[in-house]
Amino acid sequence: MTQLRLRPSLAIWLSIALHLGLILLWATYEGFIFAKPKDRNPDIIEVHLEEPIAKNNSDLATSLNSDKQAASSEAPSAPTAEEWAFASKYTLKNSKGYRHSFGQQVRSMMGTAIEGPDQGQVRFSIEIAPNGTVTKVETLWKTSDKAERLARRAIQSMPTLPPTPTGKPLIFERTISFTPFASNDAPVYRDDCLPDPPSFGNPFAWDGKSPQDIKKNKPAEKPSPEALAECLKQLPQDSIEGIAAHNQRQLDQWRSNKLNQEK
């Protein structure tokens, strides 16, 4: 009887000892209990490093973008009454001043452009009646739905425009830039009396049937001295802003990162 009573108590004590041993091993493994071996060199310093926290590329991109402030550009001022008065009388280059003032008026009513998915450009085909009424607005292409929506809203609600300079319907294409990185598009008028260069045609083009000959491109027509003198009377004095914008456009178009490199 005594042996039977000792067997359950012995099993209980063995179970407790086993669990205590497992707990001590787990605590030592996790670092809660540091073993001190007898042969440890006192001159060696041990450093326990924590494992780095892994970050996804998306998390890094989000943190970088959060630190960067989005660029923005306020809407330019609308053309003044003096600028519209000049534009309504300037007939050269398909009413160049009128076309510029129209684009500036539209952009001035579109609000601030902020860097992001809504920025972009839209190009319209515009037709304006002789009395200044916009009769046609056709979208040729766009890179932003918001830019097109704001531009169309501005065209629909813009004030009454002056009559066209020629007294005829004015048909032209215009690109509206709704982006903080848009460059100034102030026009330069100094070369408007020069004739337009003729369109280029391949002189060696041949349809394979007609007699083959080399076609010569037509030279540019030179205006008469009287017509040139009359044309020069319309030219205004170019503004500093217009010249600076013209030079910047030329630089953006023709510059190369291969120029002025040290050999």
mmCIF file of C-alpha atoms in Angstrom:
data_model
loop_
_atom_site.group_PDB
_atom_site.id
_atom_site.type_symbol
_atom_site.label_atom_id
_atom_site.label_comp_id
_atom_site.label_asym_id
_atom_site.label_seq_id
_atom_site.Cartn_x
_atom_site.Cartn_y
_atom_site.Cartn_z
ATOM 1 C CA MET A 1 0.000 0.000 0.000
ATOM 2 C CA THR A 2 2.836 2.374 0.856
ATOM 3 C CA GLN A 3 4.495 1.805 -2.531
ATOM 4 C CA LEU A 4 1.240 2.541 -4.340
ATOM 5 C CA ARG A 5 0.906 5.866 -2.512
ATOM 6 C CA LEU A 6 4.485 6.894 -3.334
ATOM 7 C CA ARG A 7 4.164 6.276 -7.063
ATOM 8 C CA PRO A 8 1.658 9.130 -7.813
ATOM 9 C CA SER A 9 3.560 11.626 -5.652
ATOM 10 C CA LEU A 10 6.844 10.664 -7.321
ATOM 11 C CA ALA A 11 5.328 11.144 -10.746
ATOM 12 C CA ILE A 12 4.051 14.581 -9.749
ATOM 13 C CA TRP A 13 7.476 15.689 -8.505
ATOM 14 C CA LEU A 14 9.154 14.404 -11.652
ATOM 15 C CA SER A 15 6.662 16.322 -13.795
ATOM 16 C CA ILE A 16 7.276 19.511 -11.807
ATOM 17 C CA ALA A 17 11.046 19.135 -12.121
ATOM 18 C CA LEU A 18 10.771 18.531 -15.862
ATOM 19 C CA HIS A 19 8.634 21.628 -16.388
ATOM 20 C CA LEU A 20 10.978 23.760 -14.277
ATOM 21 C CA GLY A 21 13.908 22.567 -16.355
ATOM 22 C CA LEU A 22 12.116 23.436 -19.584
ATOM 23 C CA ILE A 23 11.212 26.887 -18.244
ATOM 24 C CA LEU A 24 14.843 27.552 -17.281
ATOM 25 C CA LEU A 25 16.059 26.463 -20.710
ATOM 26 C CA TRP A 26 13.492 28.723 -22.436
ATOM 27 C CA ALA A 27 14.391 31.701 -20.226
ATOM 28 C CA THR A 28 18.080 31.220 -20.938
ATOM 29 C CA TYR A 29 17.452 30.946 -24.685
ATOM 30 C CA GLU A 30 15.329 34.107 -24.794
ATOM 31 C CA GLY A 31 17.911 36.062 -22.819
ATOM 32 C CA PHE A 32 16.025 36.483 -19.566
ATOM 33 C CA ILE A 33 18.740 34.519 -17.785
ATOM 34 C CA PHE A 34 22.361 34.963 -18.870
ATOM 35 C CA ALA A 35 24.659 32.040 -18.347
ATOM 36 C CA LYS A 36 28.068 32.862 -16.954
ATOM 37 C CA PRO A 37 30.551 30.310 -18.157
ATOM 38 C CA LYS A 38 33.622 29.863 -16.043
ATOM 39 C CA ASP A 39 36.028 30.178 -18.958
ATOM 40 C CA ARG A 40 34.703 33.588 -20.151
ATOM 41 C CA ASN A 41 37.496 36.025 -20.957
ATOM 42 C CA PRO A 42 36.976 39.269 -18.972
ATOM 43 C CA ASP A 43 38.757 41.276 -21.693
ATOM 44 C CA ILE A 44 36.094 40.433 -24.295
ATOM 45 C CA ILE A 45 33.074 42.745 -24.422
ATOM 46 C CA GLU A 46 29.890 41.204 -25.755
ATOM 47 C CA VAL A 47 27.389 43.373 -27.602
ATOM 48 C CA HIS A 48 23.824 42.203 -28.223
ATOM 49 C CA LEU A 49 22.335 43.801 -31.353
ATOM 50 C CA GLU A 50 18.638 44.010 -32.048
ATOM 51 C CA GLU A 51 17.390 42.742 -35.375
ATOM 52 C CA PRO A 52 16.641 45.604 -37.832
ATOM 53 C CA ILE A 53 13.027 46.260 -38.689
ATOM 54 C CA ALA A 54 12.480 45.427 -42.334
ATOM 55 C CA LYS A 55 10.657 48.038 -44.390
ATOM 56 C CA ASN A 56 8.972 47.584 -47.716
ATOM 57 C CA ASN A 57 9.802 49.787 -50.685
ATOM 58 C CA SER A 58 6.313 51.242 -50.484
ATOM 59 C CA ASP A 59 6.910 52.303 -46.876
ATOM 60 C CA LEU A 60 10.167 54.002 -47.842
ATOM 61 C CA ALA A 61 8.535 55.777 -50.776
ATOM 62 C CA THR A 62 5.698 56.957 -48.556
ATOM 63 C CA SER A 63 8.092 58.360 -45.974
ATOM 64 C CA LEU A 64 10.111 60.167 -48.639
ATOM 65 C CA ASN A 65 7.034 61.642 -50.292
ATOM 66 C CA SER A 66 5.642 62.783 -46.962
ATOM 67 C CA ASP A 67 8.767 64.872 -46.349
ATOM 68 C CA LYS A 68 8.594 66.511 -49.806
ATOM 69 C CA GLN A 69 6.183 69.390 -50.225
ATOM 70 C CA ALA A 70 4.249 69.392 -53.498
ATOM 71 C CA ALA A 71 5.068 72.251 -55.864
ATOM 72 C CA SER A 72 2.302 74.679 -56.752
ATOM 73 C CA SER A 73 1.758 77.656 -59.028
ATOM 74 C CA GLU A 74 -0.958 80.256 -58.668
ATOM 75 C CA ALA A 75 -3.049 81.249 -61.647
ATOM 76 C CA PRO A 76 -1.673 84.213 -63.617
ATOM 77 C CA SER A 77 -3.543 87.477 -63.668
ATOM 78 C CA ALA A 78 -6.106 88.027 -66.396
ATOM 79 C CA PRO A 79 -5.204 90.299 -69.338
ATOM 80 C CA THR A 80 -5.738 93.958 -68.590
ATOM 81 C CA ALA A 81 -8.057 96.213 -70.575
ATOM 82 C CA GLU A 82 -5.002 97.744 -72.238
ATOM 83 C CA GLU A 83 -3.722 94.319 -73.295
ATOM 84 C CA TRP A 84 -7.119 93.368 -74.723
ATOM 85 C CA ALA A 85 -7.279 96.688 -76.584
ATOM 86 C CA PHE A 86 -3.948 95.917 -78.241
ATOM 87 C CA ALA A 87 -4.942 92.305 -78.965
ATOM 88 C CA SER A 88 -8.188 93.361 -80.650
ATOM 89 C CA LYS A 89 -6.239 95.439 -83.209
ATOM 90 C CA TYR A 90 -3.190 93.259 -83.854
ATOM 91 C CA THR A 91 -3.780 91.302 -87.072
ATOM 92 C CA LEU A 92 -0.348 89.785 -87.736
ATOM 93 C CA LYS A 93 0.352 86.059 -87.449
ATOM 94 C CA ASN A 94 -3.305 85.079 -87.245
ATOM 95 C CA SER A 95 -4.084 87.663 -84.547
ATOM 96 C CA LYS A 96 -1.186 86.565 -82.367
ATOM 97 C CA GLY A 97 -1.930 88.932 -79.492
ATOM 98 C CA TYR A 98 -5.610 87.925 -79.386
ATOM 99 C CA ARG A 99 -4.733 84.232 -79.241
ATOM 100 C CA HIS A 100 -2.286 84.809 -76.397
ATOM 101 C CA SER A 101 -4.729 86.926 -74.394
ATOM 102 C CA PHE A 102 -7.405 84.267 -74.834
ATOM 103 C CA GLY A 103 -5.133 81.566 -73.400
ATOM 104 C CA GLN A 104 -4.067 83.805 -70.520
ATOM 105 C CA GLN A 105 -7.709 84.614 -69.734
ATOM 106 C CA VAL A 106 -8.613 80.920 -69.605
ATOM 107 C CA ARG A 107 -5.656 79.982 -67.402
ATOM 108 C CA SER A 108 -6.344 82.862 -64.996
ATOM 109 C CA MET A 109 -9.761 81.354 -64.233
ATOM 110 C CA MET A 110 -8.545 77.800 -63.557
ATOM 111 C CA GLY A 111 -7.057 78.360 -60.102
ATOM 112 C CA THR A 112 -3.837 77.108 -58.534
ATOM 113 C CA ALA A 113 -2.026 74.195 -60.159
ATOM 114 C CA ILE A 114 -0.613 71.680 -57.666
ATOM 115 C CA GLU A 115 1.918 68.990 -58.431
ATOM 116 C CA GLY A 116 0.226 65.620 -58.561
ATOM 117 C CA PRO A 117 -2.016 63.388 -60.657
ATOM 118 C CA ASP A 118 -4.346 66.275 -61.606
ATOM 119 C CA GLN A 119 -1.668 68.369 -63.290
ATOM 120 C CA GLY A 120 -1.373 68.254 -67.065
ATOM 121 C CA GLN A 121 -2.159 69.936 -70.347
ATOM 122 C CA VAL A 122 -5.041 70.134 -72.770
ATOM 123 C CA ARG A 123 -5.056 71.353 -76.370
ATOM 124 C CA PHE A 124 -8.181 72.801 -77.966
ATOM 125 C CA SER A 125 -9.249 73.770 -81.435
ATOM 126 C CA ILE A 126 -10.955 77.140 -80.953
ATOM 127 C CA GLU A 127 -13.211 79.155 -83.235
ATOM 128 C CA ILE A 128 -14.267 82.685 -82.296
ATOM 129 C CA ALA A 129 -16.902 84.618 -84.217
ATOM 130 C CA PRO A 130 -16.170 88.176 -85.432
ATOM 131 C CA ASN A 131 -18.133 89.614 -82.490
ATOM 132 C CA GLY A 132 -15.924 87.767 -79.959
ATOM 133 C CA THR A 133 -18.285 84.881 -79.200
ATOM 134 C CA VAL A 134 -16.659 81.477 -78.793
ATOM 135 C CA THR A 135 -18.505 79.197 -81.196
ATOM 136 C CA LYS A 136 -16.378 76.034 -81.128
ATOM 137 C CA VAL A 137 -14.236 74.266 -78.532
ATOM 138 C CA GLU A 138 -12.902 70.869 -79.579
ATOM 139 C CA THR A 139 -10.454 68.855 -77.504
ATOM 140 C CA LEU A 140 -7.547 67.617 -79.619
ATOM 141 C CA TRP A 141 -5.659 65.872 -76.813
ATOM 142 C CA LYS A 142 -5.241 66.043 -73.061
ATOM 143 C CA THR A 143 -3.055 64.657 -70.298
ATOM 144 C CA SER A 144 -5.352 65.586 -67.417
ATOM 145 C CA ASP A 145 -9.120 65.297 -67.096
ATOM 146 C CA LYS A 146 -9.164 68.022 -64.458
ATOM 147 C CA ALA A 147 -7.245 70.418 -66.699
ATOM 148 C CA GLU A 148 -9.790 69.908 -69.479
ATOM 149 C CA ARG A 149 -12.730 70.285 -67.101
ATOM 150 C CA LEU A 150 -11.414 73.511 -65.557
ATOM 151 C CA ALA A 151 -10.478 74.970 -68.947
ATOM 152 C CA ARG A 152 -13.908 74.279 -70.434
ATOM 153 C CA ARG A 153 -15.586 75.754 -67.373
ATOM 154 C CA ALA A 154 -13.435 78.872 -67.718
ATOM 155 C CA ILE A 155 -14.285 79.235 -71.420
ATOM 156 C CA GLN A 156 -17.996 78.933 -70.707
ATOM 157 C CA SER A 157 -17.927 81.532 -67.924
ATOM 158 C CA MET A 158 -15.340 83.959 -69.300
ATOM 159 C CA PRO A 159 -16.371 87.599 -69.820
ATOM 160 C CA THR A 160 -17.375 88.975 -73.191
ATOM 161 C CA LEU A 161 -14.406 89.130 -75.525
ATOM 162 C CA PRO A 162 -13.686 92.039 -77.873
ATOM 163 C CA PRO A 163 -14.273 91.598 -81.613
ATOM 164 C CA THR A 164 -11.614 89.771 -83.584
ATOM 165 C CA PRO A 165 -8.907 91.987 -85.135
ATOM 166 C CA THR A 166 -9.672 91.053 -88.745
ATOM 167 C CA GLY A 167 -13.462 91.174 -88.488
ATOM 168 C CA LYS A 168 -13.517 87.528 -89.570
ATOM 169 C CA PRO A 169 -13.852 84.265 -87.640
ATOM 170 C CA LEU A 170 -10.650 83.454 -85.779
ATOM 171 C CA ILE A 171 -9.671 79.768 -85.893
ATOM 172 C CA PHE A 172 -6.640 78.528 -84.002
ATOM 173 C CA GLU A 173 -5.282 75.830 -81.691
ATOM 174 C CA ARG A 174 -4.262 76.534 -78.123
ATOM 175 C CA THR A 175 -2.587 74.443 -75.403
ATOM 176 C CA ILE A 176 -3.515 75.225 -71.800
ATOM 177 C CA SER A 177 -0.933 74.106 -69.229
ATOM 178 C CA PHE A 178 -2.294 73.342 -65.765
ATOM 179 C CA THR A 179 0.970 72.487 -64.046
ATOM 180 C CA PRO A 180 3.271 74.260 -61.572
ATOM 181 C CA PHE A 181 6.181 73.731 -63.954
ATOM 182 C CA ALA A 182 4.660 75.541 -66.949
ATOM 183 C CA SER A 183 6.952 78.153 -68.477
ATOM 184 C CA ASN A 184 5.916 81.691 -69.272
ATOM 185 C CA ASP A 185 4.474 81.878 -72.800
ATOM 186 C CA ALA A 186 4.549 85.652 -73.265
ATOM 187 C CA PRO A 187 4.917 86.237 -77.023
ATOM 188 C CA VAL A 188 7.611 88.153 -78.887
ATOM 189 C CA TYR A 189 6.442 90.293 -81.819
ATOM 190 C CA ARG A 190 9.721 91.520 -83.326
ATOM 191 C CA ASP A 191 9.781 88.958 -86.178
ATOM 192 C CA ASP A 192 6.100 89.040 -87.100
ATOM 193 C CA CYS A 193 6.710 91.053 -90.270
ATOM 194 C CA LEU A 194 8.998 88.391 -91.682
ATOM 195 C CA PRO A 195 7.296 85.995 -94.120
ATOM 196 C CA ASP A 196 6.544 82.497 -92.931
ATOM 197 C CA PRO A 197 9.039 79.926 -94.213
ATOM 198 C CA PRO A 198 7.553 77.661 -96.886
ATOM 199 C CA SER A 199 6.531 74.194 -95.852
ATOM 200 C CA PHE A 200 9.149 71.580 -96.638
ATOM 201 C CA GLY A 201 8.485 68.948 -99.253
ATOM 202 C CA ASN A 202 10.718 66.053 -100.218
ATOM 203 C CA PRO A 203 12.088 67.003 -103.667
ATOM 204 C CA PHE A 204 12.865 63.354 -104.452
ATOM 205 C CA ALA A 205 9.403 61.971 -103.675
ATOM 206 C CA TRP A 206 7.996 59.929 -106.573
ATOM 207 C CA ASP A 207 4.793 57.961 -106.971
ATOM 208 C CA GLY A 208 6.386 55.477 -109.382
ATOM 209 C CA LYS A 209 4.099 56.390 -112.279
ATOM 210 C CA SER A 210 4.511 60.020 -113.253
ATOM 211 C CA PRO A 211 7.695 61.315 -114.904
ATOM 212 C CA GLN A 212 10.445 61.474 -112.330
ATOM 213 C CA ASP A 213 11.868 64.914 -111.709
ATOM 214 C CA ILE A 214 13.345 66.850 -108.809
ATOM 215 C CA LYS A 215 10.884 69.324 -107.362
ATOM 216 C CA LYS A 216 12.243 72.589 -106.081
ATOM 217 C CA ASN A 217 10.878 74.118 -102.919
ATOM 218 C CA LYS A 218 9.318 77.514 -103.357
ATOM 219 C CA PRO A 219 11.350 80.330 -101.819
ATOM 220 C CA ALA A 220 9.784 82.558 -99.203
ATOM 221 C CA GLU A 221 7.949 85.517 -100.632
ATOM 222 C CA LYS A 222 9.512 88.843 -99.763
ATOM 223 C CA PRO A 223 7.096 91.662 -98.968
ATOM 224 C CA SER A 224 7.350 94.926 -100.810
ATOM 225 C CA PRO A 225 9.051 97.836 -99.032
ATOM 226 C CA GLU A 226 5.701 99.612 -98.697
ATOM 227 C CA ALA A 227 4.007 96.568 -97.163
ATOM 228 C CA LEU A 228 6.959 96.014 -94.825
ATOM 229 C CA ALA A 229 6.871 99.628 -93.651
ATOM 230 C CA GLU A 230 3.130 99.384 -93.014
ATOM 231 C CA CYS A 231 3.605 96.127 -91.138
ATOM 232 C CA LEU A 232 6.308 97.532 -88.900
ATOM 233 C CA LYS A 233 3.869 100.164 -87.647
ATOM 234 C CA GLN A 234 1.854 97.457 -85.884
ATOM 235 C CA LEU A 235 4.787 95.962 -84.009
ATOM 236 C CA PRO A 236 4.811 96.833 -80.309
ATOM 237 C CA GLN A 237 7.890 97.070 -78.170
ATOM 238 C CA ASP A 238 8.653 93.658 -76.755
ATOM 239 C CA SER A 239 8.517 93.387 -72.985
ATOM 240 C CA ILE A 240 11.345 92.107 -70.839
ATOM 241 C CA GLU A 241 9.122 89.226 -69.738
ATOM 242 C CA GLY A 242 8.405 88.292 -73.352
ATOM 243 C CA ILE A 243 12.077 88.277 -74.348
ATOM 244 C CA ALA A 244 13.045 86.276 -71.251
ATOM 245 C CA ALA A 245 10.278 83.752 -71.939
ATOM 246 C CA HIS A 246 11.348 83.478 -75.586
ATOM 247 C CA ASN A 247 14.972 82.845 -74.620
ATOM 248 C CA GLN A 248 13.926 80.257 -72.053
ATOM 249 C CA ARG A 249 11.822 78.410 -74.634
ATOM 250 C CA GLN A 250 14.756 78.353 -77.037
ATOM 251 C CA LEU A 251 17.030 77.073 -74.275
ATOM 252 C CA ASP A 252 14.594 74.330 -73.301
ATOM 253 C CA GLN A 253 14.219 73.271 -76.930
ATOM 254 C CA TRP A 254 17.827 73.288 -78.085
ATOM 255 C CA ARG A 255 20.020 72.810 -75.021
ATOM 256 C CA SER A 256 22.071 69.647 -74.650
ATOM 257 C CA ASN A 257 23.750 68.096 -71.651
ATOM 258 C CA LYS A 258 26.702 67.272 -73.897
ATOM 259 C CA LEU A 259 27.664 70.906 -74.461
ATOM 260 C CA ASN A 260 30.385 72.679 -72.474
ATOM 261 C CA GLN A 261 31.722 69.453 -71.055
ATOM 262 C CA GLU A 262 35.352 69.375 -69.995
ATOM 263 C CA LYS A 263 37.420 67.206 -72.293
#
